[in-house]
Coordinates of C-alpha atoms in Angstrom, one line a residue:
M1 CA -41.0 44.1 91.4
K2 CA -39.3 40.8 92.4
K3 CA -42.2 38.9 90.8
I4 CA -41.7 40.6 87.4
L5 CA -38.0 40.0 87.3
S6 CA -38.6 36.4 88.2
I7 CA -41.0 36.0 85.3
I8 CA -38.4 37.6 82.9
L9 CA -35.7 35.3 84.2
A10 CA -37.8 32.2 83.8
L11 CA -38.7 33.2 80.2
A12 CA -35.0 33.7 79.5
M13 CA -34.2 30.3 80.9
A14 CA -37.0 28.7 78.8
L15 CA -35.7 30.3 75.6
S16 CA -32.2 29.2 76.5
M17 CA -33.3 25.6 77.0
S18 CA -35.3 25.5 73.7
V19 CA -32.2 26.7 71.8
T20 CA -30.1 24.0 73.4
A21 CA -32.8 21.3 72.6
F22 CA -32.8 22.4 68.9
A23 CA -29.1 22.1 68.6
A24 CA -29.1 18.6 69.9
T25 CA -31.2 17.3 66.9
N26 CA -28.3 18.1 64.5
D27 CA -25.3 16.5 66.3
G28 CA -25.2 13.5 63.9
T29 CA -26.9 11.1 66.2
S30 CA -30.5 11.6 65.1
G31 CA -30.3 9.5 61.8
T32 CA -31.2 12.4 59.5
D33 CA -30.1 11.8 55.9
I34 CA -28.4 14.6 54.0
T35 CA -28.5 14.4 50.1
V36 CA -25.2 15.5 48.4
N37 CA -25.6 16.6 44.8
G38 CA -22.9 17.0 42.1
T39 CA -23.1 19.1 39.0
Y40 CA -21.2 17.9 35.8
T41 CA -19.6 20.3 33.5
P42 CA -18.2 18.6 30.3
G43 CA -14.7 19.2 29.2
T44 CA -13.6 20.1 25.7
A45 CA -12.0 17.4 23.7
A46 CA -8.8 18.3 21.9
D47 CA -9.0 18.7 18.1
E48 CA -7.1 16.2 16.1
K49 CA -4.0 17.8 14.7
I50 CA -1.9 16.3 12.0
S51 CA 1.7 17.6 12.0
V52 CA 4.7 15.8 10.5
D53 CA 8.2 16.5 9.6
I54 CA 9.3 15.2 6.2
V55 CA 13.1 15.1 5.5
W56 CA 14.7 13.7 2.4
E57 CA 18.2 13.3 1.0
A58 CA 19.2 14.6 -2.4
M59 CA 17.4 12.6 -5.1
N60 CA 20.3 12.5 -7.6
F61 CA 21.0 9.5 -9.7
T62 CA 23.6 8.9 -12.4
Y63 CA 23.2 6.8 -15.5
T64 CA 26.5 5.5 -16.9
A65 CA 26.3 4.6 -20.6
P66 CA 27.8 1.3 -21.8
S67 CA 31.5 1.3 -22.8
Q68 CA 32.8 -0.7 -25.7
G69 CA 36.2 -1.1 -24.0
T70 CA 39.5 -1.2 -25.9
W71 CA 39.9 -2.8 -29.3
N72 CA 42.4 -5.5 -29.4
P73 CA 43.7 -6.0 -33.0
A74 CA 45.2 -9.4 -32.2
T75 CA 41.8 -10.9 -31.2
H76 CA 39.5 -8.6 -33.2
A77 CA 37.5 -8.1 -30.1
Y78 CA 36.8 -5.3 -27.6
E79 CA 38.2 -5.9 -24.1
G80 CA 37.0 -4.4 -20.8
A81 CA 33.5 -3.6 -22.1
T82 CA 31.0 -2.5 -19.5
E83 CA 27.2 -2.5 -19.5
G84 CA 25.2 0.7 -18.9
G85 CA 23.3 1.1 -15.7
W86 CA 22.1 3.4 -12.9
S87 CA 24.0 4.2 -9.8
D88 CA 23.0 2.1 -6.8
N89 CA 22.6 4.9 -4.3
T90 CA 19.3 4.8 -2.3
P91 CA 18.6 8.2 -0.7
S92 CA 16.1 8.2 2.1
I93 CA 12.8 9.9 2.9
T94 CA 12.0 10.2 6.6
V95 CA 8.6 11.0 8.1
K96 CA 8.3 12.0 11.8
N97 CA 4.9 12.2 13.4
H98 CA 4.0 15.0 15.9
S99 CA 0.2 14.4 15.6
N100 CA -2.2 13.3 18.3
V101 CA -3.4 10.6 15.9
A102 CA -1.8 7.7 14.1
V103 CA -1.0 8.6 10.4
N104 CA 0.1 6.9 7.2
A105 CA 2.5 8.5 4.8
T106 CA 1.9 7.2 1.2
L107 CA 4.8 7.5 -1.2
D108 CA 4.3 7.7 -4.9
F109 CA 6.7 8.2 -7.8
K110 CA 5.5 9.6 -11.2
A111 CA 8.1 9.1 -13.9
D112 CA 8.7 11.8 -16.5
V113 CA 10.9 9.5 -18.5
A114 CA 9.3 6.5 -20.1
G115 CA 10.6 3.2 -18.7
V116 CA 12.2 4.7 -15.6
V117 CA 11.2 2.8 -12.5
G118 CA 11.3 4.1 -9.0
T119 CA 11.3 1.7 -6.0
F120 CA 10.6 2.4 -2.3
T121 CA 12.0 0.1 0.3
E122 CA 11.2 0.7 4.0
T123 CA 14.2 0.4 6.3
S124 CA 12.4 -2.4 8.0
G125 CA 13.2 -4.4 4.9
T126 CA 9.8 -4.4 3.3
A127 CA 10.3 -4.3 -0.5
N128 CA 8.5 -1.6 -2.5
D129 CA 6.5 -0.6 0.5
K130 CA 4.8 2.7 -0.4
V131 CA 2.9 3.2 2.9
L132 CA 4.8 4.2 6.0
E133 CA 2.8 3.6 9.2
L134 CA 3.4 5.9 12.2
A135 CA 1.8 5.7 15.6
T136 CA 0.3 8.7 17.5
A137 CA 2.8 11.0 19.2
E138 CA 0.7 11.0 22.4
G139 CA 2.8 10.0 25.4
T140 CA 6.1 10.5 23.6
E141 CA 8.9 13.0 24.0
V142 CA 9.4 15.3 21.1
S143 CA 12.8 13.8 20.5
A144 CA 11.3 10.3 20.4
A145 CA 8.4 11.0 18.1
P146 CA 7.3 8.0 15.9
T147 CA 9.5 7.9 12.8
A148 CA 9.6 5.8 9.6
T149 CA 12.1 5.9 6.8
A150 CA 12.0 4.6 3.2
N151 CA 14.9 4.4 0.7
F152 CA 14.3 5.2 -2.9
G153 CA 16.1 3.8 -5.9
I154 CA 16.0 4.2 -9.7
S155 CA 16.2 1.5 -12.4
G156 CA 14.9 0.9 -15.9
A157 CA 15.3 2.9 -19.0
A158 CA 18.4 4.8 -20.0
I159 CA 18.8 8.5 -20.4
D160 CA 20.9 10.3 -23.0
A161 CA 21.2 13.7 -21.3
D162 CA 20.7 15.3 -17.9
K163 CA 17.0 15.6 -17.2
T164 CA 14.3 15.4 -14.5
L165 CA 13.4 11.8 -13.9
G166 CA 10.1 12.3 -12.2
T167 CA 8.4 13.5 -9.0
I168 CA 7.9 11.9 -5.6
T169 CA 4.6 12.8 -3.8
V170 CA 4.2 12.1 0.0
T171 CA 0.5 12.1 1.1
V172 CA -0.1 12.1 4.8
A173 CA -3.5 11.1 6.3
K174 CA -5.0 9.9 9.5
T175 CA -5.0 6.1 9.8
G176 CA -8.4 4.9 8.8
S177 CA -9.2 7.8 6.4
A178 CA -10.0 7.1 2.8
E179 CA -7.4 9.2 1.2
G180 CA -4.0 7.7 1.6
G181 CA -5.0 6.1 4.9
E182 CA -5.4 2.6 6.0
T183 CA -9.0 1.7 6.1
A184 CA -8.6 -1.6 7.9
T185 CA -6.0 -3.8 9.5
G186 CA -6.0 -7.5 10.4
V187 CA -8.9 -8.3 8.1
T188 CA -9.8 -12.0 8.2
T189 CA -13.2 -12.3 6.4
L190 CA -14.3 -11.6 2.9
E191 CA -17.1 -9.4 4.2
A192 CA -14.7 -7.2 6.1
L193 CA -12.3 -7.1 3.2
Q194 CA -15.1 -6.1 0.8
A195 CA -16.3 -3.3 3.1
A196 CA -12.7 -2.0 3.5
V197 CA -12.1 -2.1 -0.3
N198 CA -15.3 -0.2 -0.9
A199 CA -14.1 2.6 1.3
G200 CA -10.8 2.9 -0.6
G201 CA -7.4 3.5 0.9
T202 CA -5.3 0.6 2.1
V203 CA -6.5 -2.6 3.7
K204 CA -4.2 -5.2 5.3
L205 CA -5.0 -8.8 5.8
G206 CA -4.6 -10.4 9.2
G207 CA -5.0 -14.0 8.0
D208 CA -5.9 -16.3 5.1
I209 CA -9.3 -15.9 3.6
T210 CA -11.2 -18.7 1.8
T211 CA -14.5 -18.0 0.1
D212 CA -16.9 -19.1 -2.7
Q213 CA -17.4 -15.5 -3.7
D214 CA -15.3 -12.9 -5.7
L215 CA -13.8 -9.7 -4.3
T216 CA -15.2 -6.9 -6.4
V217 CA -13.1 -3.8 -6.6
S218 CA -15.1 -0.7 -7.7
T219 CA -14.3 2.6 -6.1
G220 CA -13.5 6.1 -7.1
T221 CA -10.7 6.2 -4.5
P222 CA -7.5 4.2 -5.3
V223 CA -7.3 1.1 -3.2
T224 CA -4.3 -1.0 -2.1
I225 CA -4.8 -4.6 -0.9
D226 CA -1.9 -5.5 1.3
L227 CA -2.0 -9.3 1.5
N228 CA 0.6 -9.1 4.3
G229 CA 2.0 -12.5 3.5
F230 CA -1.4 -14.3 3.6
T231 CA -3.5 -16.0 0.9
L232 CA -6.9 -15.0 -0.6
T233 CA -8.6 -18.1 -2.1
S234 CA -11.9 -18.3 -4.0
S235 CA -13.8 -20.8 -6.0
A236 CA -15.9 -18.1 -7.7
E237 CA -15.9 -16.9 -11.3
N238 CA -13.0 -14.7 -10.4
T239 CA -11.1 -14.3 -7.2
I240 CA -10.6 -10.6 -7.7
Y241 CA -12.9 -8.7 -10.2
I242 CA -11.7 -5.2 -10.9
L243 CA -14.3 -3.0 -12.6
P244 CA -13.8 -0.1 -15.0
D245 CA -12.4 3.3 -13.9
T246 CA -10.8 1.6 -10.8
V247 CA -7.2 1.9 -9.7
C248 CA -6.0 -1.0 -7.5
T249 CA -2.7 -2.3 -6.2
V250 CA -2.3 -5.8 -4.8
K251 CA 0.9 -6.7 -3.0
G252 CA 2.8 -9.0 -0.7
G253 CA 1.0 -12.3 -0.8
T254 CA -0.9 -15.0 -2.7
V255 CA -4.2 -14.9 -4.6
S256 CA -5.6 -18.3 -5.8
N257 CA -8.7 -19.7 -7.6
T258 CA -9.5 -23.4 -7.0
T259 CA -12.1 -23.8 -9.7
D260 CA -11.2 -25.3 -13.2
R261 CA -11.1 -22.6 -16.0
K262 CA -11.7 -19.6 -13.7
A263 CA -9.5 -16.5 -13.6
V264 CA -7.6 -15.5 -10.5
V265 CA -7.9 -11.8 -11.5
H266 CA -10.2 -10.3 -14.1
N267 CA -9.1 -6.7 -14.8
L268 CA -11.3 -4.0 -16.4
G269 CA -9.5 -1.1 -14.7
T270 CA -5.9 -0.3 -13.7
V271 CA -4.1 -2.8 -11.6
T272 CA -0.6 -3.2 -10.2
F273 CA 0.8 -6.4 -8.7
E274 CA 3.9 -6.2 -6.5
N275 CA 5.6 -9.2 -5.1
C276 CA 2.5 -11.5 -5.5
T277 CA 1.8 -15.1 -6.4
L278 CA -1.2 -15.8 -8.6
N279 CA -2.4 -19.4 -8.7
A280 CA -4.9 -20.6 -11.3
N281 CA -6.4 -24.0 -11.9
N282 CA -6.1 -24.7 -15.7
Y283 CA -6.7 -21.1 -16.6
Y284 CA -5.2 -17.6 -16.7
P285 CA -3.8 -16.2 -13.5
L286 CA -4.3 -12.7 -15.1
Y287 CA -7.1 -12.0 -17.5
N288 CA -6.3 -8.4 -18.5
C289 CA -8.8 -6.2 -20.4
C290 CA -7.3 -2.7 -19.7
T291 CA -4.1 -1.8 -17.9
A292 CA -1.9 -4.1 -15.8
T293 CA 1.6 -3.8 -14.3
V294 CA 3.2 -6.9 -12.7
T295 CA 6.5 -6.5 -10.7
G296 CA 8.5 -9.2 -9.0
S297 CA 5.7 -11.8 -9.1
T298 CA 5.0 -15.5 -9.8
L299 CA 2.1 -16.6 -12.1
N300 CA 1.2 -20.2 -11.8
G301 CA -1.4 -21.7 -14.1
T302 CA -1.9 -21.8 -17.9
I303 CA -4.5 -22.5 -20.6
D304 CA -3.2 -23.5 -24.0
G305 CA 0.3 -22.6 -22.7
Y306 CA -0.5 -19.0 -21.6
S307 CA -0.5 -17.4 -18.2
I308 CA -1.7 -14.0 -19.2
C309 CA -4.5 -13.0 -21.7
N310 CA -4.8 -9.5 -23.1
E311 CA -8.3 -9.1 -24.5
Q312 CA -10.3 -6.0 -25.4
G313 CA -13.0 -5.4 -22.9
Y314 CA -14.1 -2.1 -21.5
S315 CA -11.2 -0.2 -22.9
D316 CA -9.9 0.0 -26.5
T317 CA -6.4 0.3 -25.0
V318 CA -5.0 -2.8 -23.4
T319 CA -1.5 -2.6 -21.9
L320 CA 0.7 -4.9 -19.9
T321 CA 4.0 -4.0 -18.3
L322 CA 6.4 -6.6 -16.6
S323 CA 9.5 -5.9 -14.5
G324 CA 11.6 -7.3 -11.7
T325 CA 12.1 -10.9 -10.8
M326 CA 9.4 -12.8 -12.6
Y327 CA 8.3 -16.4 -13.0
M328 CA 5.6 -17.3 -15.5
E329 CA 4.4 -20.8 -16.1
G330 CA 3.3 -19.9 -19.6
G331 CA 3.5 -17.0 -22.1
I332 CA 1.2 -14.1 -23.1
N333 CA -1.8 -14.6 -25.2
N334 CA -2.4 -11.3 -27.1
Y335 CA -6.0 -12.2 -28.0
Y336 CA -6.5 -8.5 -28.7
A337 CA -4.0 -7.9 -31.4
A338 CA -3.6 -4.1 -30.6
S339 CA -2.6 -4.8 -27.0
V340 CA 0.8 -3.3 -26.0
V341 CA 3.2 -5.4 -23.9
T342 CA 6.3 -3.8 -22.4
V343 CA 9.1 -5.7 -20.6
L344 CA 11.4 -3.6 -18.4
P345 CA 14.6 -4.6 -16.7
G346 CA 14.4 -7.7 -14.6
S347 CA 15.0 -11.4 -14.4
Y348 CA 12.6 -13.7 -16.2
N349 CA 12.2 -17.4 -15.4
N350 CA 10.4 -19.7 -17.8
F351 CA 9.4 -16.7 -20.0
D352 CA 11.3 -15.4 -23.0
P353 CA 10.8 -11.6 -23.0
T354 CA 12.8 -11.0 -26.1
S355 CA 9.9 -10.1 -28.5
Y356 CA 8.6 -7.5 -26.0
V357 CA 11.8 -5.6 -25.2
D358 CA 12.8 -2.3 -26.7
T359 CA 16.3 -3.4 -28.0
D360 CA 17.4 0.2 -28.5
A361 CA 17.1 0.8 -24.8
Y362 CA 17.7 -2.7 -23.3
T363 CA 19.8 -5.8 -23.7
V364 CA 18.4 -9.2 -23.4
T365 CA 20.7 -12.0 -22.2
D366 CA 19.6 -15.7 -22.6
H367 CA 21.4 -17.7 -19.9
G368 CA 20.5 -21.0 -21.5
D369 CA 18.8 -22.4 -18.5
N370 CA 15.3 -21.1 -19.3
T371 CA 16.1 -17.8 -17.7
W372 CA 16.7 -14.4 -19.2
T373 CA 17.7 -11.0 -17.9
V374 CA 16.9 -7.6 -19.3
T375 CA 19.2 -4.7 -18.5
A376 CA 19.5 -1.1 -19.6
K377 CA 22.1 -0.3 -22.2

């Protein structure tokens, strides 16, 4: 009986020792490597949401008709006469961005009264700036959301009764989108400029560009070329060639052509120049074959004494409209006799606008120093 118990006890001790020996191999001192695995579960990116507040002041403007004043029989003259004109109030349009992307707000005025001109001026002081740029609202307090404001003014033709002058449209789009958005900023090469123009929208230069090629504008989407104070220079046949059925705005800088008898801009579509300088070398700064509007710009260069040529091309209708503070080295060559030239209120240096002014609506004043002003009656 003692022998049996001894065997059982010995077996129990052996089992106890084997368990203890097994535990010793996992105390961290045996050098065993343990692989640690991780599992990745992707998160969900937030959708881009465009949300803006648009606030505007009352868009009410008053036109005061001219007054003859008081007849003085002693001098046979009217005294105290006043010219007609629009009120100088400039109500504001403010856009506040609550989006998680940067956006542009493009402002546009469509006149319902012929000859009435609407002008946007951003509060930063940029004249006639139709595009307000707003950064993303990410990382900002609601009360400090990115905000931009433009003031709006009316000038131009007179009215003879109370009426609706037109409509302002505000188009908001993500920065970089084709519709109303900015397709590129800081562009410094013709290749990048051409690609951005092809996409439509607004492209802004980041430096001077000099090339031996032309910039061809041909897109179904309206395009704005913001020169941003810089110069686009070419030695090609045209510096800018605008093809039919294209709507283009060029603003805020200089466009030059250095080659003799080559156009700065050859227009077969619809083009607007705002606060630009066009420099030609013994030729037309603007060769217009369709519809062109030039506001507050300088045209250097002539051929046979003309700075602008209106010639029938793609369209049977050739129109040219001038306004604002203008300097033209030469006159207008209406090579296409049926072209229509309209001169609106503004100051004209070295160019007599008299023959192109509607004298029923406007008064032309010759200051005798090669300058003229056109004002609404």
